[in-house]
Coordinates of C-alpha atoms in Angstrom, one line a residue:
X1 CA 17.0 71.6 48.4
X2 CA 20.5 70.8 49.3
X3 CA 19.0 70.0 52.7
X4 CA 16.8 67.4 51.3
X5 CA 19.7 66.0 48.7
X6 CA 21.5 65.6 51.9
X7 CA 18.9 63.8 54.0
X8 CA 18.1 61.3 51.1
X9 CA 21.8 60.4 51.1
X10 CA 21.9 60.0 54.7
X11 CA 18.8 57.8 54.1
X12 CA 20.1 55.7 51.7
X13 CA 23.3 55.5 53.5
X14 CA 21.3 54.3 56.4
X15 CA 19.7 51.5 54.6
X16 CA 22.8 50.0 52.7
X17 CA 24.2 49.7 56.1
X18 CA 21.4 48.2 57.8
X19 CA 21.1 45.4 54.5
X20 CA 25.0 45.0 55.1
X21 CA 24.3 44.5 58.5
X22 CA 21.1 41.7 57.5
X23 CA 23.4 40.0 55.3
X24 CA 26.0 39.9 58.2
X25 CA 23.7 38.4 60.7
X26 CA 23.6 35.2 58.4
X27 CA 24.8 32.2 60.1
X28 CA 27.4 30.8 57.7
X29 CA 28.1 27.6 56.9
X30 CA 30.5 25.8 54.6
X31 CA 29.3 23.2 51.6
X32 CA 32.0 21.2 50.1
X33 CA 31.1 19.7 46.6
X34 CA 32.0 18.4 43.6
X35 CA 29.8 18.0 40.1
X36 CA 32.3 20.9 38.4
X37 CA 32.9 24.6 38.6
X38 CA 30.2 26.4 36.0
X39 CA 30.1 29.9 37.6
X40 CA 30.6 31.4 34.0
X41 CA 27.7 29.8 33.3
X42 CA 25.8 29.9 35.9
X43 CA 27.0 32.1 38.8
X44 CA 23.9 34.1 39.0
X45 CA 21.3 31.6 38.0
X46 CA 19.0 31.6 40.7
X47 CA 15.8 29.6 38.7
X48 CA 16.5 26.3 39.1
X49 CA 14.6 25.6 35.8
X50 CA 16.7 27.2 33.0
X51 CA 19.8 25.1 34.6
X52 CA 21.2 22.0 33.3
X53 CA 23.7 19.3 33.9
X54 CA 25.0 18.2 37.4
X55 CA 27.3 21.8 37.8
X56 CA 24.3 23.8 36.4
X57 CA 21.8 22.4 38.7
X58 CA 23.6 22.2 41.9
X59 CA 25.1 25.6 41.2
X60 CA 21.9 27.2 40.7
X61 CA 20.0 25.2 43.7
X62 CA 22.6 26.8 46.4
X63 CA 22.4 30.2 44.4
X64 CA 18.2 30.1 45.0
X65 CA 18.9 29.5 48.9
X66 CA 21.5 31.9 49.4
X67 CA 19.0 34.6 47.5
X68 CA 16.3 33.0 49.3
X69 CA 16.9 32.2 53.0
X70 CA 16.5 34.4 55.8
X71 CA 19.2 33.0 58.6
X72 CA 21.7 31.0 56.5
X73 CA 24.3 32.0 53.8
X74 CA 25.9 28.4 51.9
X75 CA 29.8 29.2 51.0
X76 CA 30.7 26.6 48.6
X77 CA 34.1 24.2 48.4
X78 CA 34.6 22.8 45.0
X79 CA 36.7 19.8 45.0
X80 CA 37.9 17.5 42.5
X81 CA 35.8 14.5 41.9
X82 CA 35.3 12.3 44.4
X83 CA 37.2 14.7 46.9
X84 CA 37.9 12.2 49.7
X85 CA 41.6 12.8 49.9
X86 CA 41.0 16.7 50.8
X87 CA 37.8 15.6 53.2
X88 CA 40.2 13.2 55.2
X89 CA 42.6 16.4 55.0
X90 CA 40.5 18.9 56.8
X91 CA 39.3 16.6 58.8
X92 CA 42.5 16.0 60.3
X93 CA 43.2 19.5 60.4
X94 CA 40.6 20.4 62.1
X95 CA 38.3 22.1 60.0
X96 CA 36.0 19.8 58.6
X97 CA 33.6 21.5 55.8
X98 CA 29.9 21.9 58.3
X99 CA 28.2 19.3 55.3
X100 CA 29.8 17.2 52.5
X101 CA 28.7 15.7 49.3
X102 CA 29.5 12.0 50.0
X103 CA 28.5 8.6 47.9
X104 CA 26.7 6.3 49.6
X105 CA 29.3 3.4 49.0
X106 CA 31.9 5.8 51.1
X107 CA 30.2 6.5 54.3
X108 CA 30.8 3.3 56.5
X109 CA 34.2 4.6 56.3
X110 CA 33.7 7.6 57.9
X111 CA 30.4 6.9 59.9
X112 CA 32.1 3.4 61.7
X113 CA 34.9 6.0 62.8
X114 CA 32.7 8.6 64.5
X115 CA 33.0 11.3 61.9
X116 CA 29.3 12.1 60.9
X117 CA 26.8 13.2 62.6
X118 CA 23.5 11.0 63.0
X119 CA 20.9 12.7 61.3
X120 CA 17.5 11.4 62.5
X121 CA 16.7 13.7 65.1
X122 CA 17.6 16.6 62.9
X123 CA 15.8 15.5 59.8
X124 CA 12.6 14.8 61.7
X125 CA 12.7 18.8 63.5
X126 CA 13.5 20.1 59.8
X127 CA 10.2 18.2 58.6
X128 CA 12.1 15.9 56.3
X129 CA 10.0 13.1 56.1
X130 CA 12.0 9.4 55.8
X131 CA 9.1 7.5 55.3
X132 CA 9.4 9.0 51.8
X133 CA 12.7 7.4 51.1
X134 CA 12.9 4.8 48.1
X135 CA 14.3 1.5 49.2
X136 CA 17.6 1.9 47.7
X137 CA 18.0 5.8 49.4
X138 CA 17.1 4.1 52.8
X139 CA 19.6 1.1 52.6
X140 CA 22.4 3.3 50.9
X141 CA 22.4 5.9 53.7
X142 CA 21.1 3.9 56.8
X143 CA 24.4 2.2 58.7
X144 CA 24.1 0.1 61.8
X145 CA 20.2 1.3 62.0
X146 CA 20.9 5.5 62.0
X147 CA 20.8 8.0 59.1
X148 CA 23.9 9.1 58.4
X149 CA 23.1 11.0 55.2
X150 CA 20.5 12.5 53.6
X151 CA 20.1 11.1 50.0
X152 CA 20.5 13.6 46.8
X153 CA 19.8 10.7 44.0
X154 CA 20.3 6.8 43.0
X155 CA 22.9 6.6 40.1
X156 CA 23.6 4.0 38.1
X157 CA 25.2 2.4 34.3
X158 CA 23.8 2.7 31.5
X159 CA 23.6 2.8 27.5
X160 CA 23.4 6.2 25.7
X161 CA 22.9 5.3 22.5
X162 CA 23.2 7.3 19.0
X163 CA 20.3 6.2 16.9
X164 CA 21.6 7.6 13.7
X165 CA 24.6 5.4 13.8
X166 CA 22.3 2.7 14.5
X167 CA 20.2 3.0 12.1
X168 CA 23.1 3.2 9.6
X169 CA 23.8 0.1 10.9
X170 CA 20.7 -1.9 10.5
X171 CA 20.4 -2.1 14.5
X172 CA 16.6 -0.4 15.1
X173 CA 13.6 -2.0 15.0
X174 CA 9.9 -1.1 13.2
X175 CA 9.3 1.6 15.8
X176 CA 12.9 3.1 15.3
X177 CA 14.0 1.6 18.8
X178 CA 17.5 0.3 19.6
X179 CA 17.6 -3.7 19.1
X180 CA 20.0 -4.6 22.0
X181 CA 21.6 -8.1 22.3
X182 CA 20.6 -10.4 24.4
X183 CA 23.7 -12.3 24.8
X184 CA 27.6 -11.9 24.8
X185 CA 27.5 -13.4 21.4
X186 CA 24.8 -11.0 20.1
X187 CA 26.9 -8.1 21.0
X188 CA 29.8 -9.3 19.3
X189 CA 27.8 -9.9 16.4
X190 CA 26.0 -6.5 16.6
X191 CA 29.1 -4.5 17.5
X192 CA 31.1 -6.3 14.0
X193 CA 27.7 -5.2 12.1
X194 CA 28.2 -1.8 13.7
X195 CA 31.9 -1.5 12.4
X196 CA 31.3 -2.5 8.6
X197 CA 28.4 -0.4 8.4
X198 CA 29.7 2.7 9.7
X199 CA 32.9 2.6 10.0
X200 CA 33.3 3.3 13.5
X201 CA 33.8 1.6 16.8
X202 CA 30.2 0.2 18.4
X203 CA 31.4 1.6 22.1
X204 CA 32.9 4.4 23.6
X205 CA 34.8 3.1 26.6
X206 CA 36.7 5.8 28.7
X207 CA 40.1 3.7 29.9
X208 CA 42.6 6.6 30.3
X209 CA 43.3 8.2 33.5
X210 CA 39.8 6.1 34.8
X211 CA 39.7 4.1 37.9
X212 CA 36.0 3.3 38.2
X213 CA 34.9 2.7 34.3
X214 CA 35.7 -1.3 34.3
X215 CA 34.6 -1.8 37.7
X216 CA 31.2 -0.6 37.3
X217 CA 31.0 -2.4 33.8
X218 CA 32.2 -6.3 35.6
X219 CA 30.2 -5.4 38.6
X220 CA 26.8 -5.4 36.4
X221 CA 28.2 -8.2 34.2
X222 CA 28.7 -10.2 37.8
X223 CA 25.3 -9.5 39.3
X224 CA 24.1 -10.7 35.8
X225 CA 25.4 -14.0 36.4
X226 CA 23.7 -14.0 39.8
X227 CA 27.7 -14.0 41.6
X228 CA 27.7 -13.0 45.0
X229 CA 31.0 -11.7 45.0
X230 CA 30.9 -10.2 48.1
X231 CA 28.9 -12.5 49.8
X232 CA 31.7 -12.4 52.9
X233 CA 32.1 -8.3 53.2
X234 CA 35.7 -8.9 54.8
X235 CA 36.8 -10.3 51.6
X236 CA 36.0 -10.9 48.0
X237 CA 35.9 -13.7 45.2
X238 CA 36.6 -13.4 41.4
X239 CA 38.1 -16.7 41.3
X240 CA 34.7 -18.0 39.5
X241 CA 33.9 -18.7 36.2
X242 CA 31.2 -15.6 36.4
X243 CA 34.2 -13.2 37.2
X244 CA 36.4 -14.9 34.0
X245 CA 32.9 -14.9 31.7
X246 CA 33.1 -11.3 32.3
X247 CA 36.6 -10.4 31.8
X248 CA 36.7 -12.4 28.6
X249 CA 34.1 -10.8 26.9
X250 CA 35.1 -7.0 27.3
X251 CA 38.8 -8.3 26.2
X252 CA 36.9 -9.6 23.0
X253 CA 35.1 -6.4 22.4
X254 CA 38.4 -4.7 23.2
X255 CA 40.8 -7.0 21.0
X256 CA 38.5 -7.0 17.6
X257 CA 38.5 -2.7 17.9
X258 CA 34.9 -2.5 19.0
X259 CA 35.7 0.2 21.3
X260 CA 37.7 3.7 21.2
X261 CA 40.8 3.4 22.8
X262 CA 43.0 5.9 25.3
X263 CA 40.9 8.2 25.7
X264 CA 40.2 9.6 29.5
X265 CA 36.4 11.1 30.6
X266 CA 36.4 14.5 29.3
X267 CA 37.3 12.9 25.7
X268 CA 34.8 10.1 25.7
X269 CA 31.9 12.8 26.9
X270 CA 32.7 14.7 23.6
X271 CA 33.5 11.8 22.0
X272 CA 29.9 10.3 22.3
X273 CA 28.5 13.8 21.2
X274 CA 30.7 14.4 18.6
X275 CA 29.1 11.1 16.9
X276 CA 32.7 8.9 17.1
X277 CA 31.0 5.7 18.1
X278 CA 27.4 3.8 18.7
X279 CA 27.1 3.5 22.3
X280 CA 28.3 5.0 25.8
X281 CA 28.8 2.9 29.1
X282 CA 28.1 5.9 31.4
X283 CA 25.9 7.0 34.0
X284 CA 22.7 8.7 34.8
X285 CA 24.9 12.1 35.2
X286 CA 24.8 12.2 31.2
X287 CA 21.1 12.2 30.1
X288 CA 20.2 15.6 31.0
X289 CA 23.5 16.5 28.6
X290 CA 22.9 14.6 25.9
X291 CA 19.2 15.2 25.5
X292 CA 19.9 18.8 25.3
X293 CA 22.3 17.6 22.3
X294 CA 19.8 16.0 20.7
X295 CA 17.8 19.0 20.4
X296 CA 20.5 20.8 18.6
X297 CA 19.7 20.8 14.5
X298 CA 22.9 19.3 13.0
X299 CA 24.2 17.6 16.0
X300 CA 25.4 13.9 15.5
X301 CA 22.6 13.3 18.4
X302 CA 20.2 15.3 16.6
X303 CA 16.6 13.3 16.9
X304 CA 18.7 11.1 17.7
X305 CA 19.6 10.0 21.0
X306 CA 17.9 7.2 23.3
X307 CA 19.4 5.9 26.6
X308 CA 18.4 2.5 28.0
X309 CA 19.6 0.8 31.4
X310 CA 22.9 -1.5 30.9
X311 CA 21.3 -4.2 28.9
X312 CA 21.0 -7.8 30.4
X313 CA 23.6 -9.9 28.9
X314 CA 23.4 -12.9 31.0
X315 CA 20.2 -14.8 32.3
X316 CA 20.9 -14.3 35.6
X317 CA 19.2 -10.7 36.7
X318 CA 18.8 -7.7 35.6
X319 CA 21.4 -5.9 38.3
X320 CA 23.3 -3.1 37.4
X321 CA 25.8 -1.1 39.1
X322 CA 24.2 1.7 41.3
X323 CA 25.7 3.9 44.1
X324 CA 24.3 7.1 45.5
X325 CA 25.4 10.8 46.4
X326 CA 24.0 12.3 49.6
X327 CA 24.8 14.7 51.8
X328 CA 26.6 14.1 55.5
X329 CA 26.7 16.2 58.5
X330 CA 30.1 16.3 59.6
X331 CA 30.9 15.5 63.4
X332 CA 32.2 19.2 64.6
X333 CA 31.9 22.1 67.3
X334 CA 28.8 23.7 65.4
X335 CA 26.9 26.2 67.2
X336 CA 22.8 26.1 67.4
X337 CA 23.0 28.4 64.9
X338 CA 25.3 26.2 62.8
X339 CA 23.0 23.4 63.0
X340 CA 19.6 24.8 62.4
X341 CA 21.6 26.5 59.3
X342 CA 22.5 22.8 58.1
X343 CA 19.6 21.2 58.7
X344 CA 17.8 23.9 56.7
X345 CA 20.1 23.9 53.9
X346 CA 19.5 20.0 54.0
X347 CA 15.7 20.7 53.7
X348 CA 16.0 23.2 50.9
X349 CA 18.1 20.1 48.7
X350 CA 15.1 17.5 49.8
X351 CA 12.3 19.8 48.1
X352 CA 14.5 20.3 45.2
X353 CA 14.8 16.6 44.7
X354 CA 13.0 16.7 41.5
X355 CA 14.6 19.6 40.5
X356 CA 18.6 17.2 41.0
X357 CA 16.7 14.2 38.9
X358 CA 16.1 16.5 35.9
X359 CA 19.9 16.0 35.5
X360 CA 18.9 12.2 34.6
X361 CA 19.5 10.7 38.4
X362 CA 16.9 8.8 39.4
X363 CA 14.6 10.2 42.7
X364 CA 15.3 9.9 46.4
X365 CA 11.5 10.4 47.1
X366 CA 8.9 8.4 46.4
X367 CA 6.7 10.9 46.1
X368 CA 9.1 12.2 42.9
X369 CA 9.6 9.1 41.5
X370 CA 5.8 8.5 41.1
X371 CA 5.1 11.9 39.8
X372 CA 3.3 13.0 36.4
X373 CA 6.0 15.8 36.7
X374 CA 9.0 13.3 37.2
X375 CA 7.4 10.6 34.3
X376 CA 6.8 13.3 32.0
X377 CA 11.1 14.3 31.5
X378 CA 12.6 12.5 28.4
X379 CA 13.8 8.8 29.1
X380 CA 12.5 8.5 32.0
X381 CA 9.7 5.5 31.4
X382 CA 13.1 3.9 29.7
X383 CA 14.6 4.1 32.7
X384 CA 12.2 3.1 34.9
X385 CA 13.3 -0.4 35.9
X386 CA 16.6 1.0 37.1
X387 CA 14.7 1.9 40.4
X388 CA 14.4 -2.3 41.5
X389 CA 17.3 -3.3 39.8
X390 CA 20.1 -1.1 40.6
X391 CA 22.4 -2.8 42.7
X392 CA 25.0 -1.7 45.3
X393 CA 27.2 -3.7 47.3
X394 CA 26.6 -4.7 50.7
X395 CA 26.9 -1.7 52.8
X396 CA 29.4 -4.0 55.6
X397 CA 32.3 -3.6 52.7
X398 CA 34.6 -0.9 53.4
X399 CA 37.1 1.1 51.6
X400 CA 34.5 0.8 48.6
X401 CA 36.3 3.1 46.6
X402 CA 39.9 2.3 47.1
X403 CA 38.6 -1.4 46.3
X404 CA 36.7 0.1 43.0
X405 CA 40.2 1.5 42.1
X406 CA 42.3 -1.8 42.6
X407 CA 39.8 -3.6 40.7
X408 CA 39.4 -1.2 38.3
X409 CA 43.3 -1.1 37.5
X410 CA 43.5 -4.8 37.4
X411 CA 40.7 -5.9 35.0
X412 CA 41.8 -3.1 32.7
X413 CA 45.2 -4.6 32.7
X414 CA 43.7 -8.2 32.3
X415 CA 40.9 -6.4 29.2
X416 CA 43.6 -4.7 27.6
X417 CA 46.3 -7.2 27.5
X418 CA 48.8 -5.9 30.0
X419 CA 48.4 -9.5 32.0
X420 CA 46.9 -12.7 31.5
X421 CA 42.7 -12.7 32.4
X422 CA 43.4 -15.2 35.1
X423 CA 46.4 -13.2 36.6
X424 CA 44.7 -9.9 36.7
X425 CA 41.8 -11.1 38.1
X426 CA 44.1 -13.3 40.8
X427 CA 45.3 -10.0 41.7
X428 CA 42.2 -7.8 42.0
X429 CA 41.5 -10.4 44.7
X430 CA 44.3 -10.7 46.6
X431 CA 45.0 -6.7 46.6
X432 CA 41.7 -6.5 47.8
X433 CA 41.7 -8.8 50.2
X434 CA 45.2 -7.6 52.0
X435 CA 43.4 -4.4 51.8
X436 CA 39.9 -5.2 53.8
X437 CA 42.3 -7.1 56.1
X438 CA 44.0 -4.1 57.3
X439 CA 40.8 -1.9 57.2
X440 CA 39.4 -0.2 60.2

C-alpha cells in the first residue's frame, strides 16, 4: 500500500513538473496598456461576457488568452493614461514593451521616426482580414500607404444624458426622448430652463487637472461650422470667427453657472452618476458604465439614462471629435517566436472586437458594426450616425497630443476668464505653431 501511496506521489510529482515545464515553454511577450487597473475585480475573469467597462473588458480579454493559448503567455504593463511619456522612456532605454496600446492621432509620431513595425505582412499570415476595416479604422491607422496598427475601436464625444432631470425640467418630448437644441441660443435657453427647474447645473464639464476636455468640445463645435482648421498640417488657424463663435459660447455657458466647476475626471464620472447635473460631454468609454447604472433601482440614472452623439449646434455638419486606440508593433530584436506570439495575441483582440465595443466604442470591423449582435446592445441605433460623422484630424499633423494639450490649456483659460477670448485663442495658435515648426 505504501508502495502504491508512493508511486501516485511520484506520479503526480511527475505531472506538475511536466505542466510547469508547458507553461515554461510559452513564448512571452510584454503588453503595455492603459484603460485602469481592476484586478480586484476582475483578475480571474476569464468570460469575456460577465465583464464591463474599458478595465473590465480588456482585463478579462488578456486573461481568456493567457488561459487559452497554446504558445504565448501576455504579461501586462499598466500605465497611466495616455502613457507616452514612459513609451518614449523604454524606448530609449532599450526595452520597448513587444506591443502597445496607442491612439490613432499619436502614431505618425512614432511611425515617421522608424519605431513601429509595418504590420501588413503579419496581419495577412495571422488571417486578419483588412478588407474588413471601417473607413475611419483604415485612415486612422494607415500612414504613408502601410498599417502601422491594428485598430481596437473608433471613439468619439458625446451626450450622456439623465432623463429624470430632464424630465423635471420640461426638456423630453411625447415619446420621453431628450429634446436637444438646435442652436447656441437654444442651449442657453434650455440649460437656464434646466437650472430653475431643478436646481442644478445643465452640464457636467470636467476642467480640473484635464488637458483634452475643451479641445475635443471646440474641435466638434469647429467642424460644425465647416472650419478647416488644419487645412495646412504644418500649422493651424483659430484666428476665424468659427474659432471665436465657439469660444464664446462655452464662456456663456460657463459664466451664467450652467456647468459644474473644478472638478477633475474621476469627480465628474461620479458626478454624472450621482445625478449632480443634466448632461455629460464625454466619450464612448462611458456608456457601457452608465447603462449598467441605469439598471440599478434607486440610482439617479435609474430608467433613466440615454446617450446621443454631440448634438449639432451649428449648420455646418454634423462632425464630432473622434480618435482611435489600436494596437502597434514596436520596432525591436524579437525572435520568430516573439513575433508569431504578437501577431497572435493581435488576432485574439480582432475576433474579440465586438466583445471591446460592448464597452460603448464603436466597431473596427464591418462585419461587427452591421451585426444583429452589435445593433441589439443599448444605444447603439442612437449612436449609429457617429460611424460617418466622427472626425479626426488630418493624419499629416503631428505632435497631436501635445497640440490637444496647448489648446486645451488655452481655451480653458480664454472659457473661464483667466484671458481675454481673443488672447487665448491668439496663443493656442501661435504655441502651436512654434511647436509643429520644430517637430520632427
Amino acid at each position: 500500500m505504501i508502495g502504491l501511496k508512493r508511486l501516485l506521489y511520484a506520479g503526480a510529482l511527475l505531472l506538475l513538473s511536466s505542466q510547469a515545464g508547458l507553461a515554461q515553454d510559452k513564448t512571452e511577450i510584454s503588453v503595455s496598456r492603459f484603460f485602469g487597473a481592476c484586478e480586484a475585480d476582475y483578475g480571474a475573469v476569464t468570460d469575456v461576457a460577465k465583464a464591463n467597462g474599458e478595465c473590465g473588458i480588456i482585463t478579462a480579454l488578456i486573461n481568456k488568452f493567457n488561459a487559452e493559448s497554446k504558445d504565448t503567455r501576455v504579461k501586462v504593463d499598466i500605465v497611466e493614461w495616455p502613457g507616452y511619456d514612459q513609451l518614449t522612456a523604454r524606448i530609449r532605454s532599450g526595452e520597448p514593451p513587444t506591443i502597445s496600446v496607442m491612439h490613432e492621432a499619436v502614431i505618425s509620431d512614432y511611425s515617421s521616426r522608424g519605431l513601429l513595425e509595418p504590420l501588413d505582412e503579419g496581419l495577412k499570415a495571422a488571417g486578419v482580414d483588412t478588407a474588413d476595416f471601417t473607413d475611419a479604422a483604415k485612415a486612422g491607422v494607415t500612414k504613408d500607404g502601410k498599417t502601422y496598427a491594428l485598430p481596437f475601436d473608433t471613439h468619439t464625444w458625446l451626450w450622456h444624458i439623465n432623463l429624470n432631470l430632464f424630465k423635471q425640467a420640461g426638456l423630453v418630448d411625447a415619446a420621453g426622448k431628450p429634446i436637444l437644441p438646435k442652436n447656441g441660443e437654444e442651449l442657453l435657453a434650455q440649460a437656464k430652463q434646466f437650472k430653475e427647474k431643478t436646481g442644478k447645473p445643465y452640464f457636467v464639464w470636467t476642467i480640473a487637472n484635464e488637458r483634452a476636455f475643451f479641445t475635443r468640445t471646440f474641435d466638434t463645435l469647429l467642424y460644425q461650422q465647416n472650419s478647416e482648421f488644419f487645412a495646412d498640417p504644418t500649422k493651424v488657424n483659430f484666428a476665424t470667427p468659427e474659432a471665436k463663435n465657439a469660444a464664446t459660447l462655452l464662456k456663456a455657458l460657463y459664466q451664467n453657472g450652467d456647468t459644474t466647476k473644478g472638478q477633475d475626471y474621476a469627480a465628474s464620472v461620479a458626478s454624472f452618476a450621482a445625478g449632480d447635473a443634466g448632461v455629460f460631454i464625454c466619450g464612448t468609454w462611458l456608456v457601457d458604465t452608465y447603462d449598467q447604472e441605469s439598471k440599478k433601482s434607486g440610482a439617479p440614472l435609474s430608467n433613466g439614462y440615454a446617450v446621443v452623439p454631440f448634438p449639432q449646434l451649428y449648420p455646418g455638419s454634423p462632425r464630432v471629435w473622434a480618435d482611435g486606440h489600436s494596437w502597434v508593433v514596436l520596432k525591436a530584436d524579437l525572435s520568430d517566436a516573439q513575433r508569431k506570439s504578437a501577431y497572435e495575441f493581435l488576432k485574439f483582440l480582432w475576433d474579440n472586437d465586438f466583445q471591446w465595443a460592448r464597452t460603448g466604442h464603436l466597431p473596427i470591423r464591418r462585419s461587427v458594426a452591421d451585426s444583429a449582435e452589435f445593433k441589439a446592445l443599448p444605444h447603439r441605433a442612437d449612436l449609429a450616425p457617429l460611424t460617418t460623422n466622427g472626425a479626426a484630424r488630418p493624419a499629416a499633423v503631428k505632435r497631436q497630443f501635445a497640440i490637444q494639450e496647448i489648446e486645451n490649456d488655452e481655451v480653458t483659460a480664454g472659457v473661464t476668464g483667466d484671458k481675454e477670448i481673443d488672447a487665448a485663442l491668439a496663443d493656442a495658435q501661435s504655441r502651436i505653431n512654434e511647436l509643429l515648426a520644430n517637430a520632427k
